[in-house]
GROMACS .gro file of C-alpha atoms in nm:
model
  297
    1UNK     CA    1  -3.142   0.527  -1.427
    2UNK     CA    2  -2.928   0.488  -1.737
    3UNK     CA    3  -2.736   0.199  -1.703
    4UNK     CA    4  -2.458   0.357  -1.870
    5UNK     CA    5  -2.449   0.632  -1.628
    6UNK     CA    6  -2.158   0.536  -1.344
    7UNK     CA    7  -2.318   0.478  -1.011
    8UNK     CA    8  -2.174   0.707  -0.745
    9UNK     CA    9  -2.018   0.468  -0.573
   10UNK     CA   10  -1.776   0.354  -0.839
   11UNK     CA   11  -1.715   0.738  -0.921
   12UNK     CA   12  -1.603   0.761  -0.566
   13UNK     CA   13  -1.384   0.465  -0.591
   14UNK     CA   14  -1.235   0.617  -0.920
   15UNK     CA   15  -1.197   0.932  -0.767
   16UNK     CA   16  -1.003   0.822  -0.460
   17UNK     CA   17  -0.705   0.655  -0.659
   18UNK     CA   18  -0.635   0.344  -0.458
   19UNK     CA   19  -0.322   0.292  -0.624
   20UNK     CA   20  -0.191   0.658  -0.485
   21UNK     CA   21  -0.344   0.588  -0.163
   22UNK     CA   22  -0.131   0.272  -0.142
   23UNK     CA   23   0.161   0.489  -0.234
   24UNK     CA   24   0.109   0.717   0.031
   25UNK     CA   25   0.061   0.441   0.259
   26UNK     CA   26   0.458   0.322   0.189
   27UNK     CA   27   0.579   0.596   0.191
   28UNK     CA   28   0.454   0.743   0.472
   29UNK     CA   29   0.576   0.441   0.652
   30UNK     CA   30   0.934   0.491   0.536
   31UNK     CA   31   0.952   0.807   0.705
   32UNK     CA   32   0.843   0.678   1.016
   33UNK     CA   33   1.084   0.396   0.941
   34UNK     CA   34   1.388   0.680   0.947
   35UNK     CA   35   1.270   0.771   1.316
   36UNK     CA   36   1.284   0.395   1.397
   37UNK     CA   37   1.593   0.314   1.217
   38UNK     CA   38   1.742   0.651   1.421
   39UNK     CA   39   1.668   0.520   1.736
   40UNK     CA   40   1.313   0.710   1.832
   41UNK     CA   41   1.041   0.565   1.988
   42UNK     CA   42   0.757   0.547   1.699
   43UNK     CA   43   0.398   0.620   1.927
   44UNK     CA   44   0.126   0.394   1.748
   45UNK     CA   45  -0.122   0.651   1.802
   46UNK     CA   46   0.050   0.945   1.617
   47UNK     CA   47   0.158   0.693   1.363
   48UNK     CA   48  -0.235   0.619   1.210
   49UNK     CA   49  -0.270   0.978   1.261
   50UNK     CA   50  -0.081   1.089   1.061
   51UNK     CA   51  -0.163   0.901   0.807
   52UNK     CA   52  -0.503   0.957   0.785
   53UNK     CA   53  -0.422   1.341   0.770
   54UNK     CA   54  -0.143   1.191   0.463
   55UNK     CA   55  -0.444   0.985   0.295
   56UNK     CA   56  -0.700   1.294   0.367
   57UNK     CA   57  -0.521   1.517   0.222
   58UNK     CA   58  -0.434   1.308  -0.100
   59UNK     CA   59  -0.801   1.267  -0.122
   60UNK     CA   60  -0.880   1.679  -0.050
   61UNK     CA   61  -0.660   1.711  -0.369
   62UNK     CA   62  -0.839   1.416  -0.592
   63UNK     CA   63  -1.196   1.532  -0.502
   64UNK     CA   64  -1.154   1.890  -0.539
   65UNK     CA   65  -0.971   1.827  -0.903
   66UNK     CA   66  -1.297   1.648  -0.988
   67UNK     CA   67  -1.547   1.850  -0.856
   68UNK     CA   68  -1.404   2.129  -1.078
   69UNK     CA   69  -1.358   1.892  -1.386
   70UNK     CA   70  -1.704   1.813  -1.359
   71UNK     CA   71  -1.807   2.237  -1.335
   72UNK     CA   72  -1.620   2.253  -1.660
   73UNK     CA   73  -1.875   1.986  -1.827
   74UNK     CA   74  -2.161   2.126  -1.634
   75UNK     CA   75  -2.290   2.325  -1.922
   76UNK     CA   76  -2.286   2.008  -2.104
   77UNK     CA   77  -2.483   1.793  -1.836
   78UNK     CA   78  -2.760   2.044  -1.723
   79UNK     CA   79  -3.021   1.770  -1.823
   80UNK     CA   80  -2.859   1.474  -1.674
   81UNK     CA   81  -2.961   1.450  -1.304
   82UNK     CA   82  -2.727   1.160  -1.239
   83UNK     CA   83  -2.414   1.360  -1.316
   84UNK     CA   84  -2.553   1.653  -1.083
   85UNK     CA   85  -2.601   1.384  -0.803
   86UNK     CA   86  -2.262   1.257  -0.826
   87UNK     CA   87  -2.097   1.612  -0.818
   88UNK     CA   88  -2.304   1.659  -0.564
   89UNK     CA   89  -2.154   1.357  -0.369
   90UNK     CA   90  -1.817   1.469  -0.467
   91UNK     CA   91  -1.865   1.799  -0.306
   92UNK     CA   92  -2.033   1.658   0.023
   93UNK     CA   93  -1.717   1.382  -0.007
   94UNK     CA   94  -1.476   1.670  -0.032
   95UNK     CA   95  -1.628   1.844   0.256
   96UNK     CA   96  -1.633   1.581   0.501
   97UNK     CA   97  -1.260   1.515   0.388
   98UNK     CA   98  -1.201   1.870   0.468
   99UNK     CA   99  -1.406   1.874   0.846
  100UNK     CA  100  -1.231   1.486   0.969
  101UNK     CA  101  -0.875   1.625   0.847
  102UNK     CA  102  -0.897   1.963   1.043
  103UNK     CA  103  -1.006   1.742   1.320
  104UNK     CA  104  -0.715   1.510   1.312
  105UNK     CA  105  -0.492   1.783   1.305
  106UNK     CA  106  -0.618   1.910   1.656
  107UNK     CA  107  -0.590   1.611   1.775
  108UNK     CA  108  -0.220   1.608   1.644
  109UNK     CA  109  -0.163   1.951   1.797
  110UNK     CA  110  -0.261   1.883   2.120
  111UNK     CA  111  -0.113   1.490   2.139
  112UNK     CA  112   0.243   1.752   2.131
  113UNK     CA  113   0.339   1.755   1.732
  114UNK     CA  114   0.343   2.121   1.736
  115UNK     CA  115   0.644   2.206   1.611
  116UNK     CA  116   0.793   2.480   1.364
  117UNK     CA  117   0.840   2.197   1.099
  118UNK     CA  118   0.541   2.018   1.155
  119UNK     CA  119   0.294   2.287   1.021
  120UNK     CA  120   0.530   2.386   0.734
  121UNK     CA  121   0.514   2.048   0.594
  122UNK     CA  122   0.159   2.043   0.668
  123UNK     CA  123   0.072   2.361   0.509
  124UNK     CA  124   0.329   2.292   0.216
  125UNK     CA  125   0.142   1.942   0.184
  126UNK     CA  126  -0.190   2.141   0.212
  127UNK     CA  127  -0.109   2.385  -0.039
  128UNK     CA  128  -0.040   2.196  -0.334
  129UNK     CA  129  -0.313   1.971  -0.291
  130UNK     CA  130  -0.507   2.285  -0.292
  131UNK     CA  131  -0.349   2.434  -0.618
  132UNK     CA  132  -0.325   2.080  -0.773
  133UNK     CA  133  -0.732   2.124  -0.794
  134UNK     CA  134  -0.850   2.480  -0.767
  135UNK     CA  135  -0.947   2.764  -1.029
  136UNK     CA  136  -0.757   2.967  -1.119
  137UNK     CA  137  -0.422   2.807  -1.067
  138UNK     CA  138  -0.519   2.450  -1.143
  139UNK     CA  139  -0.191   2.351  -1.159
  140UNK     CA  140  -0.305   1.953  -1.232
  141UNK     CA  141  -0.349   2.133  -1.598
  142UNK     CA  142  -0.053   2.363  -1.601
  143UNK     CA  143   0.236   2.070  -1.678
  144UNK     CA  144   0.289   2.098  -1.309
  145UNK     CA  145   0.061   1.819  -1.156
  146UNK     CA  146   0.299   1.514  -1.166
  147UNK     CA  147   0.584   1.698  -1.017
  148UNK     CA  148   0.321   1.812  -0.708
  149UNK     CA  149   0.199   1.494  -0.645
  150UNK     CA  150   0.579   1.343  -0.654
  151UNK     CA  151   0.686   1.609  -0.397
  152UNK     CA  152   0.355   1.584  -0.208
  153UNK     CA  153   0.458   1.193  -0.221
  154UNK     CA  154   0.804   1.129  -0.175
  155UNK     CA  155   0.964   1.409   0.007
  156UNK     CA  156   0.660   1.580   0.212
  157UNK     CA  157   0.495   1.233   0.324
  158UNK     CA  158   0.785   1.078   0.474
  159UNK     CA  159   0.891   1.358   0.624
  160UNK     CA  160   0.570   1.416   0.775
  161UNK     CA  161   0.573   1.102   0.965
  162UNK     CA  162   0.919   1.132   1.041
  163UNK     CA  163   0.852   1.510   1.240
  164UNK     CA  164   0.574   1.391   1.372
  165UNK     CA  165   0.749   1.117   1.586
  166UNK     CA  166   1.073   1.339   1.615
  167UNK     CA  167   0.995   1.679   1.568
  168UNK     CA  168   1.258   1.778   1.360
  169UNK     CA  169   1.395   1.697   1.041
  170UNK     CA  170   1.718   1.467   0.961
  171UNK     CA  171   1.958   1.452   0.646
  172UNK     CA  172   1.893   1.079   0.615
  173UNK     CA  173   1.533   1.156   0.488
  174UNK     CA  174   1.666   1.367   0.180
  175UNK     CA  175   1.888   1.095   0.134
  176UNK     CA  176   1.654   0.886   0.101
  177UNK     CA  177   1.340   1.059  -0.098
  178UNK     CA  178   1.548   1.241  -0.361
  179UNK     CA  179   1.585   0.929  -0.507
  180UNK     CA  180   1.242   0.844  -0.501
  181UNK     CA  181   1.118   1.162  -0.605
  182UNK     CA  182   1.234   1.120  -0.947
  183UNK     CA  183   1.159   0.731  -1.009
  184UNK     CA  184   0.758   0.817  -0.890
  185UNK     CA  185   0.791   1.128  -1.131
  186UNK     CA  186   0.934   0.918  -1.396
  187UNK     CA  187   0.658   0.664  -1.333
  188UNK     CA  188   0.400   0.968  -1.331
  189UNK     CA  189   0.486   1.038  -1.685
  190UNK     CA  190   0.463   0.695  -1.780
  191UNK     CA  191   0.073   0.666  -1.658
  192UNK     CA  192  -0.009   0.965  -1.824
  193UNK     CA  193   0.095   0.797  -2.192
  194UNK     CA  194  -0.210   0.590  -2.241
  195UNK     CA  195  -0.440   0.857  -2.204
  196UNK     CA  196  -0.215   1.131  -2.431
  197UNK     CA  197  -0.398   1.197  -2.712
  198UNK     CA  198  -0.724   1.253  -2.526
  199UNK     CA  199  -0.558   1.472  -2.329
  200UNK     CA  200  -0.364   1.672  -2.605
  201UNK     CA  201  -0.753   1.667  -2.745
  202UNK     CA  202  -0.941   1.842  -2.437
  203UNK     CA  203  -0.646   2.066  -2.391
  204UNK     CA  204  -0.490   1.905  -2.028
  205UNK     CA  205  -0.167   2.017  -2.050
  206UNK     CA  206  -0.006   1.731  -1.841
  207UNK     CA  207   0.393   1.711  -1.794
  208UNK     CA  208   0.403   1.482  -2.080
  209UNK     CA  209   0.167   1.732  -2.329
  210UNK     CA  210   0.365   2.033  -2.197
  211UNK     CA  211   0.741   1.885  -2.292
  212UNK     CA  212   0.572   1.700  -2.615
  213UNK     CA  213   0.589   1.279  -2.681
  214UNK     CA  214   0.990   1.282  -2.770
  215UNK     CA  215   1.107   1.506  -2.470
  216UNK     CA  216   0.869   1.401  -2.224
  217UNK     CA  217   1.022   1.018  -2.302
  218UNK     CA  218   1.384   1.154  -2.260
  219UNK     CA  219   1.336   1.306  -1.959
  220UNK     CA  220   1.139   0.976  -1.860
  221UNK     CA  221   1.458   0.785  -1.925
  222UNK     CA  222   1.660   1.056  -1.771
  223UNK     CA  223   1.473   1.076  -1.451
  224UNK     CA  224   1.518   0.647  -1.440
  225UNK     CA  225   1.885   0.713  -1.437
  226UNK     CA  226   1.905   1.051  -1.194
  227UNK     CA  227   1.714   0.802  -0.952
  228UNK     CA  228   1.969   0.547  -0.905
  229UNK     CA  229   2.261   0.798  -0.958
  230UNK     CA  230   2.138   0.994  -0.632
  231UNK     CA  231   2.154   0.701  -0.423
  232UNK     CA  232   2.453   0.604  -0.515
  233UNK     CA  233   2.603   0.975  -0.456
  234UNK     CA  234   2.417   0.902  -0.107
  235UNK     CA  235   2.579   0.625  -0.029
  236UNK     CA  236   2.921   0.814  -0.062
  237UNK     CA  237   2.807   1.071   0.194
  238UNK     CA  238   2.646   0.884   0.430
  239UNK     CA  239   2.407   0.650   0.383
  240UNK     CA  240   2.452   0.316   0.553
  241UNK     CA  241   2.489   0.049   0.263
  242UNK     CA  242   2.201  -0.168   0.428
  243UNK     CA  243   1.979   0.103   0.287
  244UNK     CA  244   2.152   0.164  -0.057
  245UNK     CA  245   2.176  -0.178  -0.156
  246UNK     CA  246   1.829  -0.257  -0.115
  247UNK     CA  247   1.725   0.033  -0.313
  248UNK     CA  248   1.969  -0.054  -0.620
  249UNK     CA  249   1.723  -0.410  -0.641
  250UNK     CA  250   1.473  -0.280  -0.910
  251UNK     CA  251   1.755  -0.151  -1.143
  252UNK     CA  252   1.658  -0.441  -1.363
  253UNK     CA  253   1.295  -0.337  -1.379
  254UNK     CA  254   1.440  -0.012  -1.443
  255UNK     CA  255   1.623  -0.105  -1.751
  256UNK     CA  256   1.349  -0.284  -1.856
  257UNK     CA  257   1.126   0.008  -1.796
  258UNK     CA  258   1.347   0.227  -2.064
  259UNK     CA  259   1.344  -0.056  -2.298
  260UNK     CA  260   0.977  -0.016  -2.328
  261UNK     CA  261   0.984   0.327  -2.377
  262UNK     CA  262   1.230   0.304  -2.659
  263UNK     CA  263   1.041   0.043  -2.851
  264UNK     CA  264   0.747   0.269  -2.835
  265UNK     CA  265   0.910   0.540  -2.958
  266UNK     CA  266   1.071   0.322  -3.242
  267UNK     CA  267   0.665   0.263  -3.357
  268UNK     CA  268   0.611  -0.061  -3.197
  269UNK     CA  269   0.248  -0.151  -3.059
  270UNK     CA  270   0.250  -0.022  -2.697
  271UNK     CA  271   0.173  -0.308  -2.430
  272UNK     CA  272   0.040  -0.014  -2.208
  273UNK     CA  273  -0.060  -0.283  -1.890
  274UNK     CA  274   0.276  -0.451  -1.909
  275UNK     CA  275   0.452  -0.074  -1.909
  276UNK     CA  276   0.200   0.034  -1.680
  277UNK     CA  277   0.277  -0.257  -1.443
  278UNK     CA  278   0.666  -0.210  -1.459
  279UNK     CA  279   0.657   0.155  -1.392
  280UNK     CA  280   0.466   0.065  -1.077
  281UNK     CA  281   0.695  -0.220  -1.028
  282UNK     CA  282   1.083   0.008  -1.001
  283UNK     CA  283   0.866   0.256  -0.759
  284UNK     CA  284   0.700   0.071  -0.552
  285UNK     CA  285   0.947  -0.208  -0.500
  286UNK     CA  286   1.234   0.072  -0.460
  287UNK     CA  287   1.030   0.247  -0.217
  288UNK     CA  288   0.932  -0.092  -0.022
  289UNK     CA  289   1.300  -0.229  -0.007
  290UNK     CA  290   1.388   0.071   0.149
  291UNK     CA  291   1.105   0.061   0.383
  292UNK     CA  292   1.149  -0.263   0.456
  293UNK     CA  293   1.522  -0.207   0.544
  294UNK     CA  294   1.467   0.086   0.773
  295UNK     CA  295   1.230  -0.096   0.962
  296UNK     CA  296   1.424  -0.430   1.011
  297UNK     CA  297   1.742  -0.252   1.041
   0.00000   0.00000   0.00000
């Protein structure tokens, strides 16, 4: 074999976004962390699964989108029996995904989280992991794939775990996601910089390609500032201050987070790990204050 040819393994590991998974993970948890902080009983068992039906279907979405990316080089790779065994993998992979998270699901059904809200945020979760990835929609290439994922993320994942525990839905969780929903899409747009002009070359139209550089980085900044405004607003109609405050704790990252942006756009050299890293950073630590709060609280 070519040893410039990726092994399937690592493909698979590529695939399979940890970093997402991880996301997922946290988030997931701060939904069930709204039924504890509310008073409910959290049940271990439909705790993991649920999220492994969450992490399944992030995966459904991420193997399916490369299954089809590799069709589109297909004609390209006839020769190459390496790249036909690893989209070969990818479609047993996405398969299997497919067969456990059907069967987790049953499992859910019949363990009682059968409720009217519990499959509509399943089958709203399912569905745009399904359009994120498939012909003809493809909406990962429409401009439309960062906001899915940041819905599928922040609002449908927590509020998942929340219903499944409950079995109904509660106005803390909106509360609590909006915010989040626009820092993750903020730091969405930021991770799809580095890789800009090779996607502006091979005709992805991302969120960033679709608004162009200069827009794309204003709403960037404008998203960073929408975040902390909504949970501020929350605060003022309702949410307990041992949840805001916590949340408020990466402004500083935040700020710092902008900064970047702006020297970038003023033609300085970008530092794309260090950005990279503080996008991350005023996400996840947002999301993991709050988390952490609910749970202790």
């Amino acid at each position: 074999m070519d040893e410039k040819q990726p092994s399937i393994l690592k493909t698979i590991l590529q695939i399979s976004h940890p970093l997402a998974l991880l996301a997922g993970i946290l988030l997931y948890a701060l939904g069930a962390g709204v039924a504890d902080f509310l008073g409910h009983p959290v049940s271990a068992d439909q705790y993991f699964l649920g999220q492994a039906c969450i992490t399944l279907l992030q995966l459904t979405g991420f193997f399916m989108k490369a299954y089809f990316d590799m069709t589109d080089e297909l004609p390209r790779n006839l020769k190459n029996e390496q790249f036909r065994k690893i989209q070969q993998a990818i479609l047993l992979v996405t398969f299997t995904i497919l067969t456990v998270g059907a069967v987790i699901t049953v499992i859910l059904v019949t363990q009682g989280a059968s409720s009217p809200a519990f499959f509509a945020i399943l089958g709203a979760a399912f569905l745009l992991s399904y359009f994120y990835a498939i012909p003809p929609l493809r909406l990962a290439y429409q401009g439309y794939g960062e906001l899915m994922q940041a819905v599928l993320l922040a609002n449908l994942t927590p509020a998942f775990a929340y219903i499944i525990q409950v079995g109904e839905m509660h106005r803390l969780l909106a509360l609590l996601t909006f915010p989040l929903t626009t820092l993750l899409l903020a730091a969405l747009l930021v991770f799809s910089l580095p890789g800009y002009a090779e996607d502006l070359l091979h005709d992805r139209k991302t969120l960033m390609i679709r608004l162009g550089w200069p827009r794309g980085m204003t709403l960037h900044n404008g998203l960073i500032l929408v975040g902390y405004l909504l949970l501020a607003v929350a605060y003022f109609v309702g949410l307990p201050w041992p949840l805001t405050w916590p949340g408020l704790l990466s402004v500083p990252i935040a700020i710092f987070q902008i900064w970047q942006l702006g020297q970038i756009a003023n033609g300085v050299k970008p530092r794309w790990s260090l950005l990279l890293i503080t996008a991350a950073a005023t996400f996840g630590l947002t999301a993991y204050m709050i988390t952490y709060s609910l749970w202790i609280g």
